[in-house]
Amino acid sequence: MVIKVFLASSSGSTAIKKKQQDVVGFLEALKIDYTQLDIASNEVNRQWMRENVPGEKKPTNGIPLPPQIFNEEMYCGDYDTFFNAKEDNAVYEFLGLTPPPESKRQVAEEEYQDEEDEVGDDKGEDNHLASEDEEELQKLEDEEEEQGSEEAED
């Protein structure tokens, strides 16, 4: 699977440039393979992007602005949906990818599942462990978010 990021290499908009840099920097920080496709210098890329952004995701003028993100031909979203996924520590899900085994989120989810499998039928115990696990998962997600933000700034 190839993540495709449609960018405009010669955008006059500072906001668009910053959004493009944010997406690319975050993908690089997570070591996610991606391909940059320039819509400013390549008409085929521009047409493909415009035709493949779903109608309900297009702005009122009908012309989607970069960055637009795809997993092969599957539309993932624009900068705003990417940003929301990043804030929710759900970038892998947003991109349609499985988190790597070493990611904090993946490890926490696996540990949570292992503990749930080991717990007996005592419902009070289940609820107590679930809330502890949710707190631990939230801590790990917060740490991952902070680390991702720091890496993106570098």
mmCIF file of C-alpha atoms in Angstrom:
data_model
loop_
_atom_site.group_PDB
_atom_site.id
_atom_site.type_symbol
_atom_site.label_atom_id
_atom_site.label_comp_id
_atom_site.label_asym_id
_atom_site.label_seq_id
_atom_site.Cartn_x
_atom_site.Cartn_y
_atom_site.Cartn_z
ATOM 1 C CA MET A 1 0.000 0.000 0.000
ATOM 2 C CA VAL A 2 1.263 3.409 -0.935
ATOM 3 C CA ILE A 3 0.182 6.531 0.890
ATOM 4 C CA LYS A 4 -0.195 9.339 -1.630
ATOM 5 C CA VAL A 5 0.014 12.940 -0.492
ATOM 6 C CA PHE A 6 -1.095 15.442 -3.103
ATOM 7 C CA LEU A 7 0.791 18.720 -2.641
ATOM 8 C CA ALA A 8 1.298 21.989 -4.477
ATOM 9 C CA SER A 9 5.012 22.715 -4.794
ATOM 10 C CA SER A 10 4.447 26.317 -5.796
ATOM 11 C CA SER A 11 1.527 27.356 -3.626
ATOM 12 C CA GLY A 12 1.343 31.047 -2.848
ATOM 13 C CA SER A 13 -0.579 30.315 0.342
ATOM 14 C CA THR A 14 1.462 30.169 3.534
ATOM 15 C CA ALA A 15 -1.353 28.252 5.224
ATOM 16 C CA ILE A 16 -1.315 25.535 2.562
ATOM 17 C CA LYS A 17 2.490 25.286 2.753
ATOM 18 C CA LYS A 18 2.351 24.861 6.540
ATOM 19 C CA LYS A 19 -0.347 22.203 6.298
ATOM 20 C CA GLN A 20 1.636 20.300 3.670
ATOM 21 C CA GLN A 21 4.786 20.473 5.814
ATOM 22 C CA ASP A 22 2.845 19.279 8.860
ATOM 23 C CA VAL A 23 1.499 16.208 7.040
ATOM 24 C CA VAL A 24 4.833 15.292 5.446
ATOM 25 C CA GLY A 25 6.795 15.917 8.647
ATOM 26 C CA PHE A 26 4.452 13.771 10.718
ATOM 27 C CA LEU A 27 4.539 10.896 8.209
ATOM 28 C CA GLU A 28 8.339 11.060 8.204
ATOM 29 C CA ALA A 29 8.448 11.126 12.026
ATOM 30 C CA LEU A 30 6.351 7.946 12.120
ATOM 31 C CA LYS A 31 8.480 6.437 9.334
ATOM 32 C CA ILE A 32 5.397 5.871 7.177
ATOM 33 C CA ASP A 33 6.241 5.356 3.503
ATOM 34 C CA TYR A 34 4.478 7.855 1.286
ATOM 35 C CA THR A 35 4.728 9.420 -2.134
ATOM 36 C CA GLN A 36 4.405 13.147 -2.794
ATOM 37 C CA LEU A 37 2.439 13.982 -5.919
ATOM 38 C CA ASP A 38 2.705 17.568 -7.108
ATOM 39 C CA ILE A 39 -0.480 19.085 -8.491
ATOM 40 C CA ALA A 40 1.142 22.415 -9.389
ATOM 41 C CA SER A 41 3.483 21.059 -12.037
ATOM 42 C CA ASN A 42 1.616 17.920 -13.106
ATOM 43 C CA GLU A 43 -1.842 18.233 -14.661
ATOM 44 C CA VAL A 44 -2.446 14.456 -14.481
ATOM 45 C CA ASN A 45 -1.926 14.514 -10.696
ATOM 46 C CA ARG A 46 -4.188 17.561 -10.334
ATOM 47 C CA GLN A 47 -6.995 15.958 -12.364
ATOM 48 C CA TRP A 48 -6.686 12.598 -10.570
ATOM 49 C CA MET A 49 -6.849 14.256 -7.142
ATOM 50 C CA ARG A 50 -9.848 16.414 -8.059
ATOM 51 C CA GLU A 51 -11.742 13.484 -9.558
ATOM 52 C CA ASN A 52 -11.081 11.147 -6.626
ATOM 53 C CA VAL A 53 -11.920 13.383 -3.676
ATOM 54 C CA PRO A 54 -15.495 12.356 -2.790
ATOM 55 C CA GLY A 55 -18.161 14.946 -3.563
ATOM 56 C CA GLU A 56 -19.189 15.398 0.073
ATOM 57 C CA LYS A 57 -15.560 16.162 0.979
ATOM 58 C CA LYS A 58 -15.117 18.889 -1.647
ATOM 59 C CA PRO A 59 -15.389 22.537 -0.613
ATOM 60 C CA THR A 60 -18.316 24.650 -1.807
ATOM 61 C CA ASN A 61 -16.356 25.825 -4.856
ATOM 62 C CA GLY A 62 -15.822 22.175 -5.824
ATOM 63 C CA ILE A 63 -12.029 22.397 -5.998
ATOM 64 C CA PRO A 64 -10.236 20.535 -3.191
ATOM 65 C CA LEU A 65 -7.043 22.163 -1.962
ATOM 66 C CA PRO A 66 -3.862 20.357 -1.000
ATOM 67 C CA PRO A 67 -2.855 18.479 0.969
ATOM 68 C CA GLN A 68 -5.160 15.588 0.103
ATOM 69 C CA ILE A 69 -4.247 12.118 1.338
ATOM 70 C CA PHE A 70 -4.989 8.733 -0.228
ATOM 71 C CA ASN A 71 -4.048 5.134 0.476
ATOM 72 C CA GLU A 72 -3.652 3.907 -3.108
ATOM 73 C CA GLU A 73 -7.065 4.879 -4.569
ATOM 74 C CA MET A 74 -8.842 4.999 -1.191
ATOM 75 C CA TYR A 75 -9.475 8.562 -0.040
ATOM 76 C CA CYS A 76 -8.283 9.150 3.519
ATOM 77 C CA GLY A 77 -8.954 12.856 3.899
ATOM 78 C CA ASP A 78 -7.706 16.409 3.795
ATOM 79 C CA TYR A 79 -5.568 18.297 6.291
ATOM 80 C CA ASP A 80 -8.401 18.860 8.766
ATOM 81 C CA THR A 81 -9.297 15.164 8.994
ATOM 82 C CA PHE A 82 -5.588 14.292 9.191
ATOM 83 C CA PHE A 83 -5.134 16.797 12.023
ATOM 84 C CA ASN A 84 -8.120 15.344 13.916
ATOM 85 C CA ALA A 85 -6.737 11.817 13.500
ATOM 86 C CA LYS A 86 -3.354 13.032 14.745
ATOM 87 C CA GLU A 87 -4.970 14.629 17.797
ATOM 88 C CA ASP A 88 -6.855 11.382 18.501
ATOM 89 C CA ASN A 89 -3.710 9.251 18.023
ATOM 90 C CA ALA A 90 -5.506 7.508 15.178
ATOM 91 C CA VAL A 91 -3.248 8.333 12.213
ATOM 92 C CA TYR A 92 -2.707 4.683 11.295
ATOM 93 C CA GLU A 93 -6.443 4.071 11.260
ATOM 94 C CA PHE A 94 -6.976 7.285 9.264
ATOM 95 C CA LEU A 95 -4.467 6.037 6.679
ATOM 96 C CA GLY A 96 -5.950 2.534 6.615
ATOM 97 C CA LEU A 97 -2.744 1.052 8.044
ATOM 98 C CA THR A 98 -2.082 -1.345 10.895
ATOM 99 C CA PRO A 99 -0.039 0.308 13.647
ATOM 100 C CA PRO A 100 3.453 -1.167 13.874
ATOM 101 C CA PRO A 101 4.012 -3.600 16.745
ATOM 102 C CA GLU A 102 6.398 -1.201 18.476
ATOM 103 C CA SER A 103 3.925 1.701 18.582
ATOM 104 C CA LYS A 104 2.764 2.634 22.081
ATOM 105 C CA ARG A 105 -0.869 2.472 21.061
ATOM 106 C CA GLN A 106 -0.525 -1.021 19.577
ATOM 107 C CA VAL A 107 1.363 -2.316 22.634
ATOM 108 C CA ALA A 108 -1.201 -0.828 25.021
ATOM 109 C CA GLU A 109 -4.107 -2.311 23.074
ATOM 110 C CA GLU A 110 -2.457 -5.750 23.027
ATOM 111 C CA GLU A 111 -1.738 -5.585 26.772
ATOM 112 C CA TYR A 112 -5.316 -4.520 27.421
ATOM 113 C CA GLN A 113 -6.637 -7.454 25.389
ATOM 114 C CA ASP A 114 -4.299 -9.895 27.176
ATOM 115 C CA GLU A 115 -5.492 -8.693 30.584
ATOM 116 C CA GLU A 116 -9.125 -8.948 29.535
ATOM 117 C CA ASP A 117 -8.559 -12.519 28.392
ATOM 118 C CA GLU A 118 -7.031 -13.422 31.782
ATOM 119 C CA VAL A 119 -9.736 -11.836 33.946
ATOM 120 C CA GLY A 120 -12.453 -14.109 35.351
ATOM 121 C CA ASP A 121 -16.192 -13.550 35.344
ATOM 122 C CA ASP A 122 -16.107 -11.163 38.322
ATOM 123 C CA LYS A 123 -17.785 -8.087 36.814
ATOM 124 C CA GLY A 124 -16.547 -5.729 39.528
ATOM 125 C CA GLU A 125 -12.986 -6.797 38.826
ATOM 126 C CA ASP A 126 -13.555 -6.369 35.075
ATOM 127 C CA ASN A 127 -14.753 -2.794 35.522
ATOM 128 C CA HIS A 128 -11.856 -1.929 37.815
ATOM 129 C CA LEU A 129 -9.264 -3.321 35.376
ATOM 130 C CA ALA A 130 -10.958 -1.726 32.383
ATOM 131 C CA SER A 131 -10.787 1.744 33.923
ATOM 132 C CA GLU A 132 -7.121 1.234 34.892
ATOM 133 C CA ASP A 133 -6.324 0.022 31.382
ATOM 134 C CA GLU A 134 -8.158 2.947 29.822
ATOM 135 C CA GLU A 135 -6.173 5.345 31.993
ATOM 136 C CA GLU A 136 -2.905 3.647 30.983
ATOM 137 C CA LEU A 137 -3.886 3.720 27.302
ATOM 138 C CA GLN A 138 -4.723 7.429 27.576
ATOM 139 C CA LYS A 139 -1.340 8.128 29.197
ATOM 140 C CA LEU A 140 0.446 6.269 26.404
ATOM 141 C CA GLU A 141 -1.546 8.103 23.743
ATOM 142 C CA ASP A 142 -0.713 11.455 25.364
ATOM 143 C CA GLU A 143 2.990 10.559 25.450
ATOM 144 C CA GLU A 144 2.886 9.442 21.805
ATOM 145 C CA GLU A 145 1.161 12.686 20.828
ATOM 146 C CA GLU A 146 3.767 14.771 22.656
ATOM 147 C CA GLN A 147 6.589 12.813 21.054
ATOM 148 C CA GLY A 148 5.015 13.172 17.601
ATOM 149 C CA SER A 149 4.603 16.927 18.093
ATOM 150 C CA GLU A 150 8.207 17.302 19.221
ATOM 151 C CA GLU A 151 9.481 15.260 16.269
ATOM 152 C CA ALA A 152 7.324 17.207 13.835
ATOM 153 C CA GLU A 153 8.763 20.490 15.165
ATOM 154 C CA ASP A 154 12.334 19.263 14.610
#
